[in-house]
Amino acid sequence: MRWRDRWDAYWFAPAPLVDLAVCRLVVVATRLWWLQTVGPWRWVDALSTFPNWLFNPPPLLHLLMWPVGWHARPSAVAVQVIMWVVLITGAMALIGWRTRVTMPLFALGNLFFGAYKYSFNDLHHDDALFTIALVVLALSPCGEALSWDSIRRRAMAAGRQARWTPQADLMTRHALAGWPLRLIQWMFVLVYASAGISKWAHGGLHWLNGYTLQYYLLQDGLRWDSSLGVWLSQYHLLALVLSWVTVLFESTFVLAVIWPRLAWIYLPVGALLHVGITYSMRADFTSYIVLYAAFVPWHRMVAWLAAHRPRPAVERRPELLFDGLCSLCRRTIAVLQSCDWFGRLVYSPLESRWPQVTTRYPQLTFDACQREMHLLLPDGTVRVGFLAFRRLLQEIPALWPVLALFYLPGASMIGPRIYRAVAARRPRLLACTPQTCPTKPGPTPKAGSATGVPVAADGRLTEPGTTSKGSSAIAVPAGTHR
Amino acid sequence: MNATAPASRTRSVISLLIFGFLGLQVIAVVNPFLSLYHESSEFLWPFVDYPMYSRAYDKDDPVTRYVLYGCVLDGSPVELTPKELGLGFWKFFRGPVHGVLSEHPNVEVLRRYARIYEQRHGVQLVGFRLENHPIVLSEHGPAVGTPSVLREIRWTEPSSSEAQ
């Protein structure tokens, strides 16, 4: 294999988009939290009062300021405005709204803050790697999954289709989804190697004598008022062991990238070291622990959770009957499916499921099912319209934050009216009756798949109950039909 | 989305990006040893080296603690802390403390720091004195060692300066 092919095979092998998306969520959320709590709000006013002779920006800030002048110093107002832009674009990038624009803006804003902050003779190393990771993510398709963009795209695609077809799931692989995470991993290797090489070059084996770490623990413990650091500095054997662990960890971290299984050893050790250093020496590198997200195979976790989470078999899951010929309904279902990561619901287009449904639920009419979505619950009850929507939200954890809205006082009264008003005005592709509707089942992905879109294949449902007129719930008389 | 291979041009551009990121970080790591560019870590920020805590120490090596004093006209010293000058610890350490310790102290820069103090406190300074108040790790825990003067720099008039 040519070197070029090997390069492509390593960096451009299709990888699950969900890994990249989770990394985006974790990194952006952490950065937003940092901006809100310990970020520029704290120091921007103080820095703006510093005299110009203390202002010694790195080339990056010159570059960013170039449109207004190579040597220009950002004013306090400009920094405040940029801060708001960064916060807003960060919030958008977090939910994945216009990610291709908001992520680069967010990353650029963070570059600006870092370069500005370090223009005053006060360099810190803790957020350099984090800033680089943000830029790398901004250049990647990190908004292609777990984002508003991806949900909207799926909904639009579902709306354009002639009839309902289940769409791709969380496990979609993308040829450009792997390189950003691998690059962040290699940046970690270089950063840790830098720390390790410095120790070998300046201290050599002498650095591992235990006294060196005792010295630093005492120095930083006193300097930053850490009683833990001062206390630890008095235990030579402990310092000796920790010295070896630290240097071995930093010098051999590359193994965790070459053999990813070793990451399960290296990452916990790294996390413990960073937490320990933060509390004993007040050198806060805990942001690195967040960046370890780039090493975690999140897709396997999702698959594992989906497989191990107590989930009823297909026939015991709520089944949502919807009008598959209505583009609005298909879009809505596409949104629901995007959020239903664990396949808690069965989505059935009415046209293909009607024969089975009418056998099991003779009390239901095709017209009624076409007018409003019906949720067939495992216990035999049926929810209709607004109440069906409210009930199905309970099954989708990702949508729980909006569930409260559906239980606000008066929601049960106003909700059904709004639902019916929207349902009555939705455009349909074509008129369809039980006689004219196509009844062939549509494409059916593997039912019960851990990550696929679960569509009932066998049509087994609970048996019919009695309909109570005027109510949106249809109850099965207790003790019958079981 | 699909998993088809990206276009050759896309691959080339991203490959260049990868080379660029890794290359810059490698340069930042080896710069202190090869002096490829500016001596300061900030130069390529956010691509920086990580040389912290790299010096080795022996048993009983005292922990250095710098204490900076400003010399007042009447000869009395006033302790200058980061807070007194409105600077954080590292700005203070890399500013006046490093300035006094430097092989060739830039008195004009040091006087700028002195002026910050003078404006805040209305006291004129004629020099800086840097002392080391070491901490020794004894069997009974940390103990203060004997202080020593590391360097004293004085200037007499704004127009003339001398380093001692």
XYZ file of C-alpha atoms in Angstrom:
646
model
C 0.000 0.000 0.000
C 1.356 3.397 -0.958
C 2.025 5.916 1.805
C -0.728 8.123 0.398
C -3.233 5.284 0.659
C -2.115 4.560 4.194
C -2.495 8.228 5.084
C -6.012 8.293 3.607
C -6.928 5.017 5.265
C -5.847 6.400 8.641
C -7.290 9.897 8.510
C -10.277 9.426 6.208
C -11.664 6.055 7.237
C -15.437 6.430 7.712
C -16.204 7.069 11.358
C -19.490 7.463 13.252
C -20.710 11.049 13.218
C -22.063 10.633 16.726
C -18.508 10.499 18.151
C -17.710 13.853 16.613
C -21.079 15.302 17.603
C -20.720 14.299 21.254
C -17.259 15.838 21.249
C -18.775 19.081 19.934
C -21.448 19.075 22.618
C -18.997 18.405 25.444
C -16.324 20.845 24.307
C -18.672 23.710 23.425
C -20.744 23.291 26.598
C -17.601 23.330 28.741
C -16.265 26.365 26.969
C -19.542 28.232 27.369
C -19.545 27.423 31.051
C -15.968 28.683 31.292
C -16.830 31.890 29.440
C -19.726 32.483 31.823
C -17.924 31.727 35.046
C -14.149 32.187 34.949
C -13.756 33.578 31.460
C -13.385 37.065 30.032
C -16.074 38.580 32.281
C -13.542 38.347 35.088
C -10.475 39.860 33.502
C -11.474 41.924 30.519
C -12.079 45.139 32.481
C -8.795 44.843 34.359
C -6.814 44.209 31.172
C -8.337 47.160 29.402
C -6.908 49.484 32.087
C -3.345 48.207 31.615
C -0.939 50.679 30.017
C 0.110 50.150 26.408
C 3.694 49.335 27.370
C 2.414 46.141 29.002
C 0.605 45.163 25.801
C 2.775 42.698 23.904
C 0.460 40.596 21.728
C 1.398 37.334 20.022
C 1.391 37.335 16.203
C -2.043 35.714 16.205
C -3.653 38.789 17.756
C -1.910 41.029 15.217
C -3.390 38.805 12.535
C -6.882 38.973 14.018
C -6.615 42.745 14.425
C -5.184 43.208 10.962
C -8.421 44.565 9.401
C -8.296 47.518 11.814
C -4.526 47.820 11.998
C -1.652 45.421 12.565
C -0.629 47.042 15.858
C -4.116 48.028 16.997
C -5.093 47.219 20.550
C -8.713 46.080 20.960
C -10.779 48.541 22.954
C -12.749 47.443 25.997
C -16.014 47.982 24.097
C -14.823 45.874 21.179
C -13.845 43.071 23.531
C -17.267 43.239 25.213
C -19.045 43.072 21.847
C -16.903 40.137 20.741
C -17.685 38.427 24.029
C -21.416 38.624 23.373
C -20.961 37.405 19.806
C -18.910 34.485 21.084
C -21.514 33.609 23.709
C -24.368 33.720 21.215
C -22.553 31.769 18.520
C -21.431 29.272 21.172
C -25.017 28.694 22.292
C -26.013 28.194 18.655
C -23.137 25.819 18.030
C -24.149 23.863 21.100
C -27.630 23.177 19.791
C -26.185 22.745 16.331
C -27.924 25.634 14.628
C -26.112 26.672 11.438
C -23.091 24.869 12.821
C -20.958 25.487 9.745
C -21.090 29.194 10.515
C -21.510 29.332 14.283
C -18.738 26.854 15.162
C -16.021 28.715 13.203
C -17.182 32.028 14.701
C -17.127 30.546 18.184
C -13.656 29.082 17.634
C -12.390 32.352 16.187
C -13.755 34.262 19.176
C -11.992 31.917 21.566
C -8.751 32.342 19.652
C -9.163 36.091 20.008
C -9.747 35.908 23.768
C -6.758 33.659 24.306
C -4.464 35.824 22.199
C -5.726 38.990 23.896
C -5.432 37.584 27.400
C -1.860 36.461 26.787
C -0.821 39.816 25.393
C 0.014 41.031 28.888
C 3.000 38.929 29.873
C 0.880 36.249 31.510
C 0.807 32.999 29.578
C -1.105 29.993 30.805
C -0.967 26.637 29.129
C -4.233 25.142 30.262
C -6.487 26.447 27.505
C -4.124 26.335 24.512
C -5.034 22.763 23.608
C -8.709 23.446 24.230
C -8.591 26.387 21.829
C -6.876 24.276 19.178
C -9.505 21.552 19.618
C -12.277 24.103 19.087
C -10.685 25.210 15.822
C -10.289 21.606 14.670
C -13.935 20.867 15.462
C -15.007 24.033 13.666
C -13.344 22.758 10.507
C -15.105 19.390 10.734
C -18.646 18.142 10.065
C -19.322 18.127 13.821
C -22.828 19.523 13.317
C -23.993 16.651 11.114
C -25.448 14.714 14.031
C -27.086 15.544 17.375
C -27.829 18.998 16.078
C -30.713 21.159 15.046
C -29.191 21.186 11.556
C -29.340 17.409 11.246
C -32.895 17.231 12.589
C -34.004 19.946 10.208
C -32.288 18.234 7.302
C -33.972 14.923 8.072
C -37.320 16.620 8.481
C -36.979 18.414 5.166
C -35.954 15.206 3.443
C -38.924 13.392 4.973
C -41.215 16.185 3.798
C -39.930 15.937 0.238
C -40.449 12.189 -0.045
C -43.584 10.897 -1.711
C -44.281 8.625 1.198
C -42.761 7.678 4.518
C -39.417 5.925 4.555
C -37.350 5.594 7.705
C -34.095 7.558 7.566
C -30.525 7.070 8.566
C -29.810 6.830 12.272
C -27.244 7.988 14.802
C -24.682 5.490 13.641
C -24.205 7.081 10.237
C -20.563 7.040 9.266
C -18.825 9.843 7.462
C -15.429 9.858 5.803
C -14.623 13.248 7.346
C -15.761 12.382 10.864
C -12.587 10.626 11.941
C -9.742 13.033 11.227
C -10.725 15.768 13.733
C -10.784 13.345 16.642
C -7.550 11.683 15.564
C -5.897 15.079 15.202
C -6.950 16.080 18.717
C -5.565 12.754 19.962
C -2.214 13.425 18.282
C -2.144 16.942 19.678
C -2.465 15.362 23.114
C 0.499 13.133 22.306
C 2.631 16.154 21.382
C 1.537 18.181 24.399
C 2.281 15.397 26.869
C 5.493 14.573 25.004
C 6.553 18.217 25.358
C 6.105 18.037 29.126
C 7.925 14.686 29.257
C 10.806 15.775 27.001
C 11.331 18.933 29.078
C 11.660 16.860 32.232
C 14.082 14.429 30.624
C 16.093 17.267 29.051
C 16.324 19.542 32.111
C 16.195 17.063 34.946
C 16.951 13.652 33.457
C 16.694 10.688 35.780
C 17.332 13.113 38.597
C 13.789 14.398 38.132
C 12.495 11.033 39.300
C 14.172 11.212 42.722
C 10.944 12.155 44.495
C 12.485 15.267 46.024
C 11.755 17.205 42.860
C 8.035 16.577 43.114
C 8.143 17.282 46.857
C 9.724 20.616 45.999
C 7.047 21.535 43.481
C 4.230 20.402 45.747
C 5.593 22.569 48.542
C 6.315 25.515 46.260
C 2.864 25.591 44.672
C 1.129 24.582 47.876
C 2.556 27.667 49.594
C 2.228 29.932 46.587
C -1.415 29.151 45.933
C -2.431 28.366 49.475
C -3.107 24.663 48.946
C -2.899 22.762 52.192
C -3.185 19.510 50.223
C -0.025 20.339 48.281
C 1.909 21.230 51.450
C 0.676 18.079 53.144
C 1.570 15.802 50.230
C 5.027 17.367 49.955
C 5.977 15.728 53.235
C 5.677 12.158 51.927
C 8.760 11.197 49.973
C 7.686 7.711 48.913
C 4.396 9.005 47.578
C 6.199 11.752 45.660
C 8.620 9.170 44.281
C 5.796 6.977 42.962
C 3.887 9.930 41.543
C 7.049 11.203 39.814
C 7.438 7.934 37.954
C 3.745 7.734 37.095
C 3.795 11.303 35.762
C 6.872 10.942 33.591
C 5.887 7.519 32.264
C 2.396 8.788 31.500
C 3.662 11.836 29.627
C 6.421 10.034 27.771
C 4.373 7.054 26.618
C 0.963 8.585 25.988
C 1.466 7.920 22.290
C 0.665 4.264 23.014
C -2.923 5.232 23.825
C -3.317 6.526 20.282
C -1.492 3.698 18.551
C -3.386 1.057 20.532
C -6.735 2.646 21.402
C -7.531 -0.069 23.935
C -4.760 1.331 26.124
C -6.721 4.584 26.299
C -8.891 2.882 28.900
C -5.807 2.824 31.141
C -4.235 6.107 30.115
C -7.344 8.272 30.287
C -8.320 7.412 33.877
C -4.694 7.823 34.961
C -4.541 11.176 33.164
C -7.818 12.289 34.716
C -6.562 11.392 38.209
C -3.272 13.197 37.610
C -4.999 16.348 36.389
C -7.470 16.365 39.259
C -4.635 15.774 41.739
C -2.489 18.529 40.215
C -5.453 20.902 40.227
C -6.160 20.426 43.915
C -2.595 20.126 45.192
C -0.757 22.603 42.956
C -3.648 24.726 41.679
C -2.508 24.164 38.081
C -5.926 23.636 36.576
C -5.686 21.356 33.571
C -9.073 19.727 34.121
C -10.149 20.985 30.700
C -7.968 18.181 29.356
C -10.290 15.674 30.969
C -13.129 17.181 28.950
C -11.047 16.887 25.791
C -10.570 13.196 26.480
C -14.027 12.997 24.869
C -12.092 12.757 21.595
C -10.845 9.320 22.665
C -14.180 7.858 23.699
C -16.051 5.654 21.207
C -19.424 7.200 21.984
C -21.167 5.192 19.268
C -20.358 2.013 21.151
C -21.782 3.499 24.318
C -24.996 4.449 22.537
C -25.220 0.966 21.061
C -24.518 -0.581 24.454
C -27.110 1.599 26.168
C -29.664 0.821 23.512
C -28.983 -2.889 23.887
C -28.923 -2.953 27.691
C -31.498 -0.356 28.551
C -34.674 -2.116 29.642
C -36.680 -1.859 26.473
C -39.738 -3.884 25.676
C -39.919 -5.999 22.578
C -41.411 -4.401 19.490
C -44.904 -5.612 20.281
C -44.723 -4.091 23.764
C -43.646 -0.662 22.584
C -46.050 2.207 21.970
C -46.897 2.411 18.298
C -47.462 5.765 16.671
C -49.906 5.751 13.773
C -49.514 8.757 11.527
C -50.564 9.978 8.135
C -47.669 8.965 5.918
C -49.047 10.957 2.988
C -48.871 14.261 4.824
C -45.527 16.020 4.547
C -45.988 17.874 7.854
C -46.629 14.550 9.618
C -43.571 12.945 8.023
C -41.426 15.894 9.058
C -42.751 15.686 12.603
C -42.045 11.973 12.758
C -38.550 12.535 11.364
C -37.883 14.982 14.206
C -39.228 12.521 16.774
C -37.131 9.720 15.318
C -34.018 11.910 15.431
C -34.515 12.322 19.156
C -35.608 8.737 19.848
C -32.024 7.470 20.257
C -32.990 4.263 21.974
C -35.865 3.270 19.700
C -38.592 3.524 22.333
C -41.417 3.944 19.835
C -42.651 2.135 16.768
C -43.519 4.518 13.927
C -46.144 3.254 11.513
C -47.522 5.080 8.491
C -51.277 4.614 8.492
C -51.510 3.618 4.846
C -49.371 0.540 5.184
C -50.526 -0.502 8.665
C -54.247 0.048 8.370
C -55.232 -3.562 7.579
C -53.570 -4.854 10.757
C -54.754 -1.919 12.838
C -58.370 -2.229 11.807
C -58.287 -5.932 12.649
C -56.948 -5.280 16.116
C -58.799 -2.055 16.753
C -62.143 -2.254 14.930
C -63.419 0.732 16.863
C -60.932 3.012 15.066
C -61.844 4.607 11.774
C -59.455 5.406 8.965
C -60.724 8.979 8.772
C -60.103 9.574 12.462
C -56.604 8.155 12.225
C -55.940 10.322 9.201
C -57.168 13.427 11.000
C -55.028 13.016 14.107
C -52.095 10.847 15.080
C -52.953 7.862 17.268
C -50.669 6.340 19.852
C -51.410 2.672 20.493
C -50.133 1.845 23.957
C -49.081 -1.656 25.039
C -51.842 -1.798 27.647
C -54.461 -1.435 24.935
C -55.318 2.210 25.446
C -55.124 4.611 22.559
C -54.163 8.274 22.812
C -55.227 10.658 20.133
C -53.896 13.973 18.838
C -52.448 16.297 21.465
C -52.681 13.665 24.182
C -50.863 11.190 21.942
C -48.129 13.728 21.387
C -47.844 14.466 25.081
C -47.726 10.798 25.949
C -45.081 9.934 23.369
C -42.797 12.700 24.679
C -42.570 10.709 27.888
C -40.941 7.913 25.930
C -38.184 10.092 24.446
C -35.704 11.305 27.085
C -34.128 13.814 24.720
C -37.447 15.663 24.568
C -38.171 15.670 28.285
C -37.115 19.335 28.610
C -40.156 20.372 26.534
C -42.516 17.962 28.275
C -43.191 20.456 31.064
C -44.786 22.818 28.526
C -47.396 20.195 27.737
C -48.427 19.971 31.390
C -48.783 23.698 32.042
C -52.152 24.701 33.520
C -54.678 24.848 30.729
C -52.495 22.885 28.330
C -55.004 20.004 28.228
C -57.701 22.438 27.165
C -55.805 24.590 24.673
C -53.439 21.922 23.358
C -56.036 19.746 21.586
C -57.573 22.811 19.924
C -54.230 23.972 18.586
C -53.413 20.450 17.476
C -56.726 20.061 15.606
C -56.401 23.500 14.015
C -52.938 22.633 12.671
C -54.000 19.135 11.638
C -57.008 20.449 9.724
C -54.880 22.882 7.755
C -51.924 20.650 6.888
C -51.432 20.015 3.195
C -51.685 16.419 2.067
C -49.992 14.923 -0.896
C -53.130 13.276 -2.161
C -56.530 12.318 -0.912
C -56.686 8.785 0.323
C -59.391 6.481 1.602
C -59.236 2.958 2.979
C -60.192 1.755 -0.496
C -57.673 3.785 -2.472
C -54.747 3.894 -0.086
C -51.763 1.735 -0.851
C -51.597 -0.984 1.737
C -48.275 -2.522 0.883
C -45.915 -2.220 3.813
C -43.174 0.314 3.225
C -39.503 -0.400 3.653
C -38.994 -1.873 7.076
C -35.617 -1.688 8.771
C -34.594 -4.342 11.200
C -37.064 -4.203 14.045
C -35.557 -3.990 17.473
C -32.198 -2.902 16.150
C -30.191 -1.163 18.793
C -29.780 1.926 16.778
C -31.979 1.580 13.740
C -35.420 3.007 13.293
C -37.719 0.407 14.785
C -40.746 -0.210 12.700
C -43.013 -3.039 13.679
C -42.742 -5.874 11.211
C -45.212 -8.361 12.609
C -48.082 -6.023 13.465
C -48.895 -7.742 16.728
C -50.769 -5.347 18.929
C -52.893 -5.455 21.993
C -56.457 -6.329 21.466
C -59.315 -3.906 20.889
C -61.006 -1.966 23.607
C -64.002 0.253 23.772
C -64.051 3.827 22.621
C -65.466 6.444 24.908
C -67.017 9.212 22.881
C -65.527 12.650 23.291
C -62.465 11.364 25.011
C -59.043 11.262 23.493
C -58.189 8.079 25.329
C -59.642 4.722 24.396
C -59.514 2.310 27.287
C -59.453 -1.443 27.363
C -61.844 -2.755 30.025
C -59.834 -4.221 32.823
C -59.393 -7.936 32.771
C -60.541 -8.444 29.214
C -58.750 -9.546 26.068
C -55.690 -10.794 27.835
C -24.842 11.689 4.976
C -22.897 8.806 3.576
C -19.549 7.200 4.100
C -18.240 7.617 0.572
C -14.679 8.803 0.213
C -14.270 12.589 0.123
C -13.093 14.258 -3.050
C -9.372 14.219 -3.657
C -9.210 18.009 -3.308
C -10.992 17.893 0.044
C -8.588 15.217 1.247
C -5.618 17.274 0.130
C -6.833 20.424 1.876
C -7.554 18.556 5.107
C -4.218 16.759 4.873
C -2.500 20.131 4.664
C -4.451 21.277 7.704
C -3.395 18.204 9.639
C 0.236 18.754 8.638
C -0.078 22.401 9.635
C -1.496 21.721 13.100
C 0.933 18.933 13.898
C 3.838 20.828 12.377
C 3.205 23.983 14.387
C 2.912 22.000 17.601
C 6.140 20.111 16.864
C 7.917 23.414 16.193
C 6.609 24.813 19.491
C 7.856 21.705 21.332
C 11.355 21.688 19.870
C 11.852 25.470 19.775
C 13.352 25.742 23.281
C 16.026 23.244 22.292
C 16.714 24.436 18.759
C 15.912 28.164 19.111
C 13.947 28.160 15.869
C 12.135 31.374 16.607
C 11.368 33.899 19.308
C 12.356 32.746 22.777
C 8.917 33.449 24.177
C 6.296 30.708 24.412
C 3.601 33.184 23.449
C 4.945 33.648 19.945
C 3.063 30.751 18.334
C 0.167 30.709 20.783
C -1.956 28.504 20.955
C 0.875 26.215 19.840
C 3.092 26.315 22.927
C 5.654 24.141 24.667
C 5.101 22.712 28.140
C 8.334 23.111 30.103
C 6.727 23.683 33.506
C 8.145 21.892 36.552
C 11.001 20.423 34.502
C 13.977 21.361 36.688
C 15.175 18.688 39.116
C 15.834 19.308 42.819
C 17.616 17.493 45.584
C 16.777 16.693 49.146
C 16.840 19.792 51.378
C 16.828 22.192 48.419
C 15.044 25.229 49.809
C 11.996 26.474 47.955
C 12.756 29.898 46.559
C 10.288 32.609 47.541
C 10.885 35.987 45.986
C 9.948 39.092 47.922
C 10.211 42.400 46.085
C 10.771 45.642 47.932
C 10.544 49.167 46.664
C 13.204 51.535 48.038
C 11.786 54.836 49.282
C 13.793 58.091 49.222
C 14.390 57.972 52.993
C 15.948 54.512 52.590
C 13.077 52.512 54.060
C 11.780 49.538 52.068
C 8.118 48.878 51.198
C 7.034 45.402 50.193
C 5.578 45.276 46.691
C 2.994 42.595 46.106
C 1.127 41.725 42.889
C -1.936 43.326 44.437
C -0.091 46.561 45.202
C 0.729 46.940 41.506
C -2.662 45.679 40.274
C -1.026 42.702 38.573
C -1.733 39.005 38.851
C 0.933 36.689 40.252
C 2.405 35.735 36.897
C 2.353 39.269 35.484
C 4.180 40.373 38.626
C 6.622 37.460 38.466
C 7.403 37.825 34.771
C 7.437 41.612 35.015
C 9.338 43.338 37.855
C 10.718 40.164 39.483
C 12.185 38.778 36.254
C 13.222 42.314 35.370
C 15.361 42.629 38.497
C 16.775 39.117 38.090
C 17.645 39.659 34.443
C 21.328 39.642 33.482
C 20.900 43.056 31.906
C 18.082 44.750 33.788
C 16.102 47.278 31.796
C 15.839 50.062 34.351
C 13.408 52.063 32.251
C 10.923 49.176 32.266
C 11.405 48.671 35.998
C 10.695 52.337 36.584
C 7.405 51.946 34.741
C 6.382 49.343 37.323
C 7.594 51.674 40.041
C 5.432 54.442 38.617
C 2.337 52.237 38.956
C 3.065 52.006 42.684
C 3.862 55.694 42.955
C 0.589 56.688 41.292
C -1.402 54.376 43.532
C 0.281 55.272 46.815
C 1.829 58.707 46.296
C 5.235 57.481 47.442
C 8.287 57.949 45.259
C 10.520 54.913 44.771
C 14.211 55.158 44.008
C 14.898 51.483 43.419
C 13.905 47.826 43.772
C 15.380 45.194 46.043
C 14.693 41.512 45.469
C 15.092 39.102 48.355
C 14.725 35.357 48.674
C 12.813 34.155 51.727
C 13.314 30.409 51.297
C 11.163 27.659 52.741
C 12.805 24.479 53.890
C 10.987 21.181 54.266
C 11.923 19.867 57.691
C 10.736 16.860 59.675
C 8.237 19.155 61.348
C 6.900 20.529 58.106
C 7.780 23.642 56.122
C 10.013 26.174 57.889
C 11.248 29.621 56.863
C 14.947 29.744 56.014
C 17.372 32.656 56.220
C 16.466 35.516 53.862
C 19.069 36.824 51.442
C 19.240 39.814 49.123
C 19.438 38.686 45.486
C 19.829 42.061 43.837
C 19.173 45.722 44.406
C 18.673 48.186 41.597
C 18.518 51.928 42.224
C 17.818 54.909 40.099
C 18.203 58.414 41.400
C 16.638 60.833 38.927
C 14.220 60.227 36.032
C 16.890 61.243 33.527
C 19.700 59.098 34.860
C 19.802 55.479 35.958
C 22.305 53.034 37.215
C 22.191 49.358 37.917
C 24.101 47.926 40.796
